PDB file of C-alpha atoms in Angstrom:
ATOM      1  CA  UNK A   1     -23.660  -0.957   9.964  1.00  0.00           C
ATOM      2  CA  UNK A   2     -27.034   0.342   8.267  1.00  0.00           C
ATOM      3  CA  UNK A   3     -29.748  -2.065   6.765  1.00  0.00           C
ATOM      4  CA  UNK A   4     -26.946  -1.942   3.826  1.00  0.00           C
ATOM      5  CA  UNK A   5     -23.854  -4.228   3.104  1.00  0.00           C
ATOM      6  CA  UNK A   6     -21.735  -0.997   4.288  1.00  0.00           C
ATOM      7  CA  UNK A   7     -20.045   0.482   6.721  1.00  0.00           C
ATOM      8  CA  UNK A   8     -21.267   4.337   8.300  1.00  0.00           C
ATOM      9  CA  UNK A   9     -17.969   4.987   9.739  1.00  0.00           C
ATOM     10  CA  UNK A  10     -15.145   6.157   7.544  1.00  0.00           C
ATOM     11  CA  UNK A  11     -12.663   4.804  10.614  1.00  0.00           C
ATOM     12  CA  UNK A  12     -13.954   1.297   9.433  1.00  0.00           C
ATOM     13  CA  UNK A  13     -12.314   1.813   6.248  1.00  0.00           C
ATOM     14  CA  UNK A  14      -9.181   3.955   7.222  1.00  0.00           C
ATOM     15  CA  UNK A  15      -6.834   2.373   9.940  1.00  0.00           C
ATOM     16  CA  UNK A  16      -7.900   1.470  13.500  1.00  0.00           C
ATOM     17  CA  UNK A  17      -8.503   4.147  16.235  1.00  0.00           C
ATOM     18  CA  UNK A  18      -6.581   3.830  19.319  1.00  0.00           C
ATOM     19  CA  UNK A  19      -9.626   4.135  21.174  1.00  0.00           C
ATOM     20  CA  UNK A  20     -12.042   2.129  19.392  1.00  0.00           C
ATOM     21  CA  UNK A  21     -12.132  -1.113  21.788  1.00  0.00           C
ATOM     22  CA  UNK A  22     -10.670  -3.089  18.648  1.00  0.00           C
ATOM     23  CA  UNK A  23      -7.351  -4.298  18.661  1.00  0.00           C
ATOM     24  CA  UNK A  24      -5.210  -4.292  15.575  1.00  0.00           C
ATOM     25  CA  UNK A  25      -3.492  -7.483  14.930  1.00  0.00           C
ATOM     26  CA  UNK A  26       0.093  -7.545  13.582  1.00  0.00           C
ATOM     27  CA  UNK A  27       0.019  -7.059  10.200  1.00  0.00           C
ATOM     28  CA  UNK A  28       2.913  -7.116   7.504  1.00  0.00           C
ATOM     29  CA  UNK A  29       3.883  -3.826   8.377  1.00  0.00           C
ATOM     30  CA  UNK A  30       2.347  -3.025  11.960  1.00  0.00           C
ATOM     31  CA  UNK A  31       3.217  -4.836  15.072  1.00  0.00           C
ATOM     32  CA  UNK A  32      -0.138  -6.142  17.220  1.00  0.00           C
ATOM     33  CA  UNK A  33      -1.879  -2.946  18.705  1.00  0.00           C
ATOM     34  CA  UNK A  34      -0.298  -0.801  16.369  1.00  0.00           C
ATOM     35  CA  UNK A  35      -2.628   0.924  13.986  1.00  0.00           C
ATOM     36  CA  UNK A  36      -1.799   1.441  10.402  1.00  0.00           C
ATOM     37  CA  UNK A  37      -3.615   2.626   6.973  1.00  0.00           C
ATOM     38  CA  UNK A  38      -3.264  -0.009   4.118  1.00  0.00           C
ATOM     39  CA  UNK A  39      -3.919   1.647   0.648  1.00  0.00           C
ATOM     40  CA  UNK A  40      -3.386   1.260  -2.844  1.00  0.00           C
ATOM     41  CA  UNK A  41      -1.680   3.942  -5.321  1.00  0.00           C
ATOM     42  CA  UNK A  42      -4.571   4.482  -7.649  1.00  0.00           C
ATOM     43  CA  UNK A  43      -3.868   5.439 -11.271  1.00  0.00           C
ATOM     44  CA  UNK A  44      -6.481   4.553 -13.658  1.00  0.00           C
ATOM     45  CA  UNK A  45      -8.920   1.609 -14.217  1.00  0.00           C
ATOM     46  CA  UNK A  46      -6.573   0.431 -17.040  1.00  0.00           C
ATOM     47  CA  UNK A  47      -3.647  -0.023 -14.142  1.00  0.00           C
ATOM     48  CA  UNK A  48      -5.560  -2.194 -11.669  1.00  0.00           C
ATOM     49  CA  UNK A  49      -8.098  -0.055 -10.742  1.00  0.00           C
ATOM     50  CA  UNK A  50      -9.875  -1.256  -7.736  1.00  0.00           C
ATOM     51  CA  UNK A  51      -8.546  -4.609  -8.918  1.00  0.00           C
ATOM     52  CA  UNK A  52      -5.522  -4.308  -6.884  1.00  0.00           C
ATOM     53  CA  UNK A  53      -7.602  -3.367  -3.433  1.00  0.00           C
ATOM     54  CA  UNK A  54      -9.750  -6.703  -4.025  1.00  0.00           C
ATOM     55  CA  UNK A  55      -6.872  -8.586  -4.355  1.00  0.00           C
ATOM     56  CA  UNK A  56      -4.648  -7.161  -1.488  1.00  0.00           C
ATOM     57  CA  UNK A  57      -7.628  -8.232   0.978  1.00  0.00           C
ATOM     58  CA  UNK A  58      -7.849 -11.678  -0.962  1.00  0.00           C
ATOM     59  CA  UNK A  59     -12.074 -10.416  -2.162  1.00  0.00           C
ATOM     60  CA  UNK A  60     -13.718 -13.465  -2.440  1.00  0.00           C
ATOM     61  CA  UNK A  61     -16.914 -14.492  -5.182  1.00  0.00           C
ATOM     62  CA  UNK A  62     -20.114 -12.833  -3.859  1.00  0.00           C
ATOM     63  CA  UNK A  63     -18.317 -11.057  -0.964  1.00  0.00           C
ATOM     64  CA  UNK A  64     -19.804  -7.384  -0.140  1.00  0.00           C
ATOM     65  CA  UNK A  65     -16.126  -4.657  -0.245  1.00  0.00           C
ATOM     66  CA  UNK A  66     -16.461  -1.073   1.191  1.00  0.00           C
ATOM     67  CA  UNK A  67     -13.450   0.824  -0.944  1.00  0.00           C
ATOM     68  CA  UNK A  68     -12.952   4.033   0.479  1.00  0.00           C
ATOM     69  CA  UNK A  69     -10.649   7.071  -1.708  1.00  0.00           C
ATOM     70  CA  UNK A  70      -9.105   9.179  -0.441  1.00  0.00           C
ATOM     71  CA  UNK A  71      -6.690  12.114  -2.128  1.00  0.00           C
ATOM     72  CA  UNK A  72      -3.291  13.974  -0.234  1.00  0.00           C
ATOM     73  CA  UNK A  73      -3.481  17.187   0.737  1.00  0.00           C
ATOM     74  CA  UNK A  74       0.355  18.159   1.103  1.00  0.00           C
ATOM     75  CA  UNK A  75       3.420  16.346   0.344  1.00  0.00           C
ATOM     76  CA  UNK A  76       3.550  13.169   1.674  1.00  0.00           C
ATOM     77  CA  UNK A  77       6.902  11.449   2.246  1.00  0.00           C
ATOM     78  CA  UNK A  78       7.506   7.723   1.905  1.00  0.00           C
ATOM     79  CA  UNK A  79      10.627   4.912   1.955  1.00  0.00           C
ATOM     80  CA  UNK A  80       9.774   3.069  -1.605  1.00  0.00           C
ATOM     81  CA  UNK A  81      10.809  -0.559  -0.849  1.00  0.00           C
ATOM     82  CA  UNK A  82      12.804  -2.407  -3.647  1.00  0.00           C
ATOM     83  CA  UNK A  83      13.218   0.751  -6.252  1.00  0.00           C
ATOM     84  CA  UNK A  84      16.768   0.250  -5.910  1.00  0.00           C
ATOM     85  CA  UNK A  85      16.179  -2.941  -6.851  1.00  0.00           C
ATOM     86  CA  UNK A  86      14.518  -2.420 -10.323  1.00  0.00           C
ATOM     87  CA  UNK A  87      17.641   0.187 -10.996  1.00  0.00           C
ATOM     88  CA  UNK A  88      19.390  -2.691 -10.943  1.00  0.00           C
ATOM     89  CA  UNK A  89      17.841  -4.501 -12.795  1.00  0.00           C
ATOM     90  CA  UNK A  90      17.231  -1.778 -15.326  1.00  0.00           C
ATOM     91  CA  UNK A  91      13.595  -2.063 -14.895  1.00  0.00           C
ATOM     92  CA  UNK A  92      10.984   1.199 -14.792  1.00  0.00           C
ATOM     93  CA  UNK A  93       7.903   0.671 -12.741  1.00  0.00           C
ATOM     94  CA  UNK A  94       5.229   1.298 -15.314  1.00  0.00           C
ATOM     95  CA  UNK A  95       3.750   4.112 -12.954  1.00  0.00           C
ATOM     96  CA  UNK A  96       6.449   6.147 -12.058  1.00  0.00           C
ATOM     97  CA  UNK A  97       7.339   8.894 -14.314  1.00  0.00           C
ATOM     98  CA  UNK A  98      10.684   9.128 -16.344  1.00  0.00           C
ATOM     99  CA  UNK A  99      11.675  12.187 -14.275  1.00  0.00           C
ATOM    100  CA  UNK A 100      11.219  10.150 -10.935  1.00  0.00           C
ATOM    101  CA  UNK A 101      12.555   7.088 -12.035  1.00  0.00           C
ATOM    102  CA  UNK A 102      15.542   9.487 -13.217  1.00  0.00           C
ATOM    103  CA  UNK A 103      15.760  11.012  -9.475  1.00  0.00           C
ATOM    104  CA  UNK A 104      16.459   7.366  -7.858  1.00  0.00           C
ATOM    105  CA  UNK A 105      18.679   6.600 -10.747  1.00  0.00           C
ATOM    106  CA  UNK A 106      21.089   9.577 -10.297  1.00  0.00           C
ATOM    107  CA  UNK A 107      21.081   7.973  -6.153  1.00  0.00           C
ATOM    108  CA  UNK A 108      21.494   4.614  -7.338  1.00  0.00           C
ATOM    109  CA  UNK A 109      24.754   5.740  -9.620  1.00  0.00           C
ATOM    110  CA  UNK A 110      26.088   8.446  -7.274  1.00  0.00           C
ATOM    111  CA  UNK A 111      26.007   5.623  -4.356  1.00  0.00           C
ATOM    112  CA  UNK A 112      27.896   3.482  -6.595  1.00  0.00           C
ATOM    113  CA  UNK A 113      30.480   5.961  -7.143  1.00  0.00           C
ATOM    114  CA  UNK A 114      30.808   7.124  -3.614  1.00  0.00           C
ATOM    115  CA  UNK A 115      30.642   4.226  -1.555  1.00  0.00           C
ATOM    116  CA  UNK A 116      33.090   1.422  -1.038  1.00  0.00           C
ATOM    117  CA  UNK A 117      32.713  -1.342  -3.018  1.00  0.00           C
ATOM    118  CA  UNK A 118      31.540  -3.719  -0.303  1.00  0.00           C
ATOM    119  CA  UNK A 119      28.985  -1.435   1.226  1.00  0.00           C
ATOM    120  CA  UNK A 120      27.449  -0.931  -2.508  1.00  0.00           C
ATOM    121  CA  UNK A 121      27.014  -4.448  -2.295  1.00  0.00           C
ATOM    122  CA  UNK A 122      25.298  -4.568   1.224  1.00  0.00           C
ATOM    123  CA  UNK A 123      22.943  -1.532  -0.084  1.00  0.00           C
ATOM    124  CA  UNK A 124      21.839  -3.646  -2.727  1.00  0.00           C
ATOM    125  CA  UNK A 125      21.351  -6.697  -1.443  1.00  0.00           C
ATOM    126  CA  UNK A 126      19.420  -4.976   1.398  1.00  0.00           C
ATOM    127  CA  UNK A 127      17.085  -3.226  -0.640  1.00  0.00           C
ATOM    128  CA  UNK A 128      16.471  -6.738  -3.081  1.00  0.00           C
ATOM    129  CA  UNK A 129      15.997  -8.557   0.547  1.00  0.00           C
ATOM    130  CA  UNK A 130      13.738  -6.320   1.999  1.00  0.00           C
ATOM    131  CA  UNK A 131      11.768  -5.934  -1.518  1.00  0.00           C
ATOM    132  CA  UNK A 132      11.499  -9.940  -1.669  1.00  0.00           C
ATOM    133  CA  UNK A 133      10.047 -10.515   1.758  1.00  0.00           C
ATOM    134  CA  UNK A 134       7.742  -8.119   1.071  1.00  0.00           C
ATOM    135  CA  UNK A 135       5.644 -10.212  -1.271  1.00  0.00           C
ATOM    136  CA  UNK A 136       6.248 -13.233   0.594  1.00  0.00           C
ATOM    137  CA  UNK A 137       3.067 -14.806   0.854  1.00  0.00           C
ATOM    138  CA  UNK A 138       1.574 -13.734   4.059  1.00  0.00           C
ATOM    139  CA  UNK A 139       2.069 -15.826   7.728  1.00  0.00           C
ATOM    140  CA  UNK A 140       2.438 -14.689  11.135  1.00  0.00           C
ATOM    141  CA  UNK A 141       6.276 -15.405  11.392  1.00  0.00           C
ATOM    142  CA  UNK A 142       6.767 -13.434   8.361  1.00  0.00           C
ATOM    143  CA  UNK A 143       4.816 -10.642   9.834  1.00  0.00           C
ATOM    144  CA  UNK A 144       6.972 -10.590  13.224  1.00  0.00           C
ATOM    145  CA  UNK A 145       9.826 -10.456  10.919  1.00  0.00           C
ATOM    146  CA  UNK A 146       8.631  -7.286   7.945  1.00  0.00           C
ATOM    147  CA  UNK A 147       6.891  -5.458  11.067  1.00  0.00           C
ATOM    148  CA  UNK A 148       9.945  -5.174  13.144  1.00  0.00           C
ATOM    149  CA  UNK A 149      11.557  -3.844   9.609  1.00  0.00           C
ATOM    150  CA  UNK A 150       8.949  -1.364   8.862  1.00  0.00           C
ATOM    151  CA  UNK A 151       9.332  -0.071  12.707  1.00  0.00           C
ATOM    152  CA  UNK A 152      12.796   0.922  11.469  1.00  0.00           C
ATOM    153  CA  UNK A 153      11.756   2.173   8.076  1.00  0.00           C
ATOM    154  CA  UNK A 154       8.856   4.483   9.397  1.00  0.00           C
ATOM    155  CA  UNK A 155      11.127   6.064  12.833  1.00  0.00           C
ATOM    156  CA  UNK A 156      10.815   9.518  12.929  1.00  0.00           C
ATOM    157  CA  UNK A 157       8.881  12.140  12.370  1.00  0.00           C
ATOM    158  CA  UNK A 158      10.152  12.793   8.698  1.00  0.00           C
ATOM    159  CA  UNK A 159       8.559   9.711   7.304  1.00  0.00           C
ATOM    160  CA  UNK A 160       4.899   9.216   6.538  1.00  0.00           C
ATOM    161  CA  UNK A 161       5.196   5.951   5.199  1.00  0.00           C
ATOM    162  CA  UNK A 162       6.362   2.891   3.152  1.00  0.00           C
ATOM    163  CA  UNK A 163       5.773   2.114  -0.437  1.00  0.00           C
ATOM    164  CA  UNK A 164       6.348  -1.564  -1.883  1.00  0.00           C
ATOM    165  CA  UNK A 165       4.915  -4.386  -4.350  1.00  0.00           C
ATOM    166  CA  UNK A 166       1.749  -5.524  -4.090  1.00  0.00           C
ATOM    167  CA  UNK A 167       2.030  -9.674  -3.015  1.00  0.00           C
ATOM    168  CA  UNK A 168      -0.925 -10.130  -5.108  1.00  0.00           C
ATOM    169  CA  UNK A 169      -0.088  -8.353  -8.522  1.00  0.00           C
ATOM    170  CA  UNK A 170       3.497  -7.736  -9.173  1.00  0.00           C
ATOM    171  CA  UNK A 171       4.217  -4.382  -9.871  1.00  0.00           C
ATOM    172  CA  UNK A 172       1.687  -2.662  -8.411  1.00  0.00           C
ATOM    173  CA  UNK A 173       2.667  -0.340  -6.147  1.00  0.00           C
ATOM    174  CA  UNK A 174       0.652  -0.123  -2.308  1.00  0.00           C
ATOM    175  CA  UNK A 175       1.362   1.811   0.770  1.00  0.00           C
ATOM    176  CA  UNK A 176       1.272   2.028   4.575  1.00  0.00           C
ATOM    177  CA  UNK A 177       0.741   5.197   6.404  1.00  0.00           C
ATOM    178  CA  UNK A 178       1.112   6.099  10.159  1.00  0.00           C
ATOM    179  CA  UNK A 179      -2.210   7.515  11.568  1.00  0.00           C
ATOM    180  CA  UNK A 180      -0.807  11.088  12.554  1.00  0.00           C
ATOM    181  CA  UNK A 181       0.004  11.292   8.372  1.00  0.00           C
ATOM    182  CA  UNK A 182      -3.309  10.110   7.223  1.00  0.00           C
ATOM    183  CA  UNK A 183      -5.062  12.705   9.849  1.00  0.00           C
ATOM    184  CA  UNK A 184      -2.827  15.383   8.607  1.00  0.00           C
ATOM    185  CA  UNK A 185      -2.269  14.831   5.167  1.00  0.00           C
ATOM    186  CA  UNK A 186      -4.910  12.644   3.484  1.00  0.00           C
ATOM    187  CA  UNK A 187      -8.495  13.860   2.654  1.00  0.00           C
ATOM    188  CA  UNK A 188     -11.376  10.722   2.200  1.00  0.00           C
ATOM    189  CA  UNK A 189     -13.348  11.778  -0.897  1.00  0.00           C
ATOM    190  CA  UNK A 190     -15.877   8.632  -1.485  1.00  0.00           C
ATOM    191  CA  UNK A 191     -16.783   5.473  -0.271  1.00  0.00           C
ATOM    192  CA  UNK A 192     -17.811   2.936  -2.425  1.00  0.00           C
ATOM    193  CA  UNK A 193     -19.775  -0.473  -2.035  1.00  0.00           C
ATOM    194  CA  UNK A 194     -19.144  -3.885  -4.484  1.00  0.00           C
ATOM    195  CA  UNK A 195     -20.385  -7.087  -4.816  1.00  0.00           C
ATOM    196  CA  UNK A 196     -17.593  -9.672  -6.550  1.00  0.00           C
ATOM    197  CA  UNK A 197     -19.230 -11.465  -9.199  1.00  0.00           C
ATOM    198  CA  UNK A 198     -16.110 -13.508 -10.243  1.00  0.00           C
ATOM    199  CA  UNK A 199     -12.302 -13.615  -9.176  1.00  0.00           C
ATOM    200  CA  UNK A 200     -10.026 -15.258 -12.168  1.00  0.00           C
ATOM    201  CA  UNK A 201      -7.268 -14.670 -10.460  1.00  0.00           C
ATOM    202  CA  UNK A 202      -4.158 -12.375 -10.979  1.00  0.00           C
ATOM    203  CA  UNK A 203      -5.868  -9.524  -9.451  1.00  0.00           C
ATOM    204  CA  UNK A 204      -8.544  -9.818 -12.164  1.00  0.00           C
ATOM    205  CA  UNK A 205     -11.972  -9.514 -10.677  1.00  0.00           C
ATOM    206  CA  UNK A 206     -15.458  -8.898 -11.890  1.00  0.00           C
ATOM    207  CA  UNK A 207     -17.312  -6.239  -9.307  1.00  0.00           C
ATOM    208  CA  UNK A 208     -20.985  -4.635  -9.850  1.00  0.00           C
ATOM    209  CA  UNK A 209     -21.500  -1.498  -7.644  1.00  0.00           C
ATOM    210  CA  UNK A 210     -23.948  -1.599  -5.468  1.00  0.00           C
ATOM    211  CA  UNK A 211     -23.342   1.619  -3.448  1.00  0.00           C
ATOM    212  CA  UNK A 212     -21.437   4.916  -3.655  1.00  0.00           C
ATOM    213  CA  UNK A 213     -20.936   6.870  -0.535  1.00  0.00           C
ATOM    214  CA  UNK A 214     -19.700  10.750   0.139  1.00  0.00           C
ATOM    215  CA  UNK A 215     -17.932  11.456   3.251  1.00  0.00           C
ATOM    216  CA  UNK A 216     -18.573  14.191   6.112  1.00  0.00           C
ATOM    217  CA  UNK A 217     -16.168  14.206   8.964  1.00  0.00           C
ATOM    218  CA  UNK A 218     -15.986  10.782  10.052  1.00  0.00           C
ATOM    219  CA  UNK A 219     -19.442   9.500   8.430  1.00  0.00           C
ATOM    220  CA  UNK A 220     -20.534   7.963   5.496  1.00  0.00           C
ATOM    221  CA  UNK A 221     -23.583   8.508   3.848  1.00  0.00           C
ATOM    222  CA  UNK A 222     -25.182   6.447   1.028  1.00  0.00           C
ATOM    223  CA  UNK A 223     -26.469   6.574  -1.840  1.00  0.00           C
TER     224      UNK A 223
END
């Protein structure tokens, strides 16, 4: 790190290089020494902002946060834990479109047409399992568990990764990447650098920015 309460390597703030001597402990969705990106989906500062980063690493009052952003480059193709589950329910995620939440709709229904009536039930109930332990509050046993089950949700080469519910601020959508996807498909814009002035909880912080960063190649350089 520079004389600075940030990082100079944009690896720091992205997911953890094979061969960088550290290794990655099993997360929610990555077993121990398997690397993963963590991100949130932003939108806008009125939905969460950088709110929902600060709570997702549980930010604490005068804590220093590097935030890096980063924008996709080509499609990017993920497995959206629990949508299935807010069909049911009849419930729109405030950030997806009408058209998209149309698209899983039309699955949901043609499913339920096709299927018999027991397996219906087991696709439910799978997808309203998996979305619940999900925002379990986090512990290594429940890691062991929702990292074996992302294993099986990101085999493949046709996935890029897994979107679910934030644990800290329901609704809120956040994703996991593989590495190859975020080399190939992700571009890291700007870095920035925060100091929490107050957390009221609810993913409701108060930040000042103390730094912003722009990114070449794998460095960061501040402002």
């Amino acid at each position: 790190m520079s004389n600075k309460p940030c990082f100079d390597k944009v690896s720091r703030l992205s997911y953890i290089p094979y061969n960088s001597g550290i290794v990655a402990p099993r997360g929610r969705l990555n077993k121990g020494g398997d690397a993963i990106y963590y991100g949130c989906i932003y939108f806008n500062d009125d939905y969460g902002g950088f709110n929902i980063a600060f709570s997702e690493i549980n930010a604490l009052k005068n804590e220093k946060i590097n935030i890096l952003t980063s924008i996709t480059t080509s499609e990017v193709n993920v497995n959206y834990i629990g949508i299935y589950d807010y069909i049911r329910k009849e419930i729109k995620p405030s950030f997806l479109s009408e058209d998209t939440y149309a698209y899983f709709k039309s699955v949901y229904e043609y499913s339920e047409k096709k299927l018999d009536q027991y397996v219906f039930t087991a696709f439910q109930l799978s997808d309203a399992f998996f979305s619940d332990i999900l925002r379990r509050k986090e512990s290594e046993r429940l890691y062991i568990i929702t990292s074996i089950l992302a294993s099986l949700f990101l085999d493949g080469n046709s996935v890029d990764g897994i979107i679910y519910t934030s644990v800290k601020a329901e609704g809120s959508p956040v994703i996991a990447l593989k590495p190859i996807s975020v080399d190939n498909k992700l571009s890291h814009k700007e870095a920035f650098s925060f100091e929490i002035q107050e957390n009221f909880g609810y993913a409701i912080y108060k930040a000042d920015l103390l730094y912003k960063g722009s990114i070449l190649r794998d460095e960061i350089k501040w402002n």
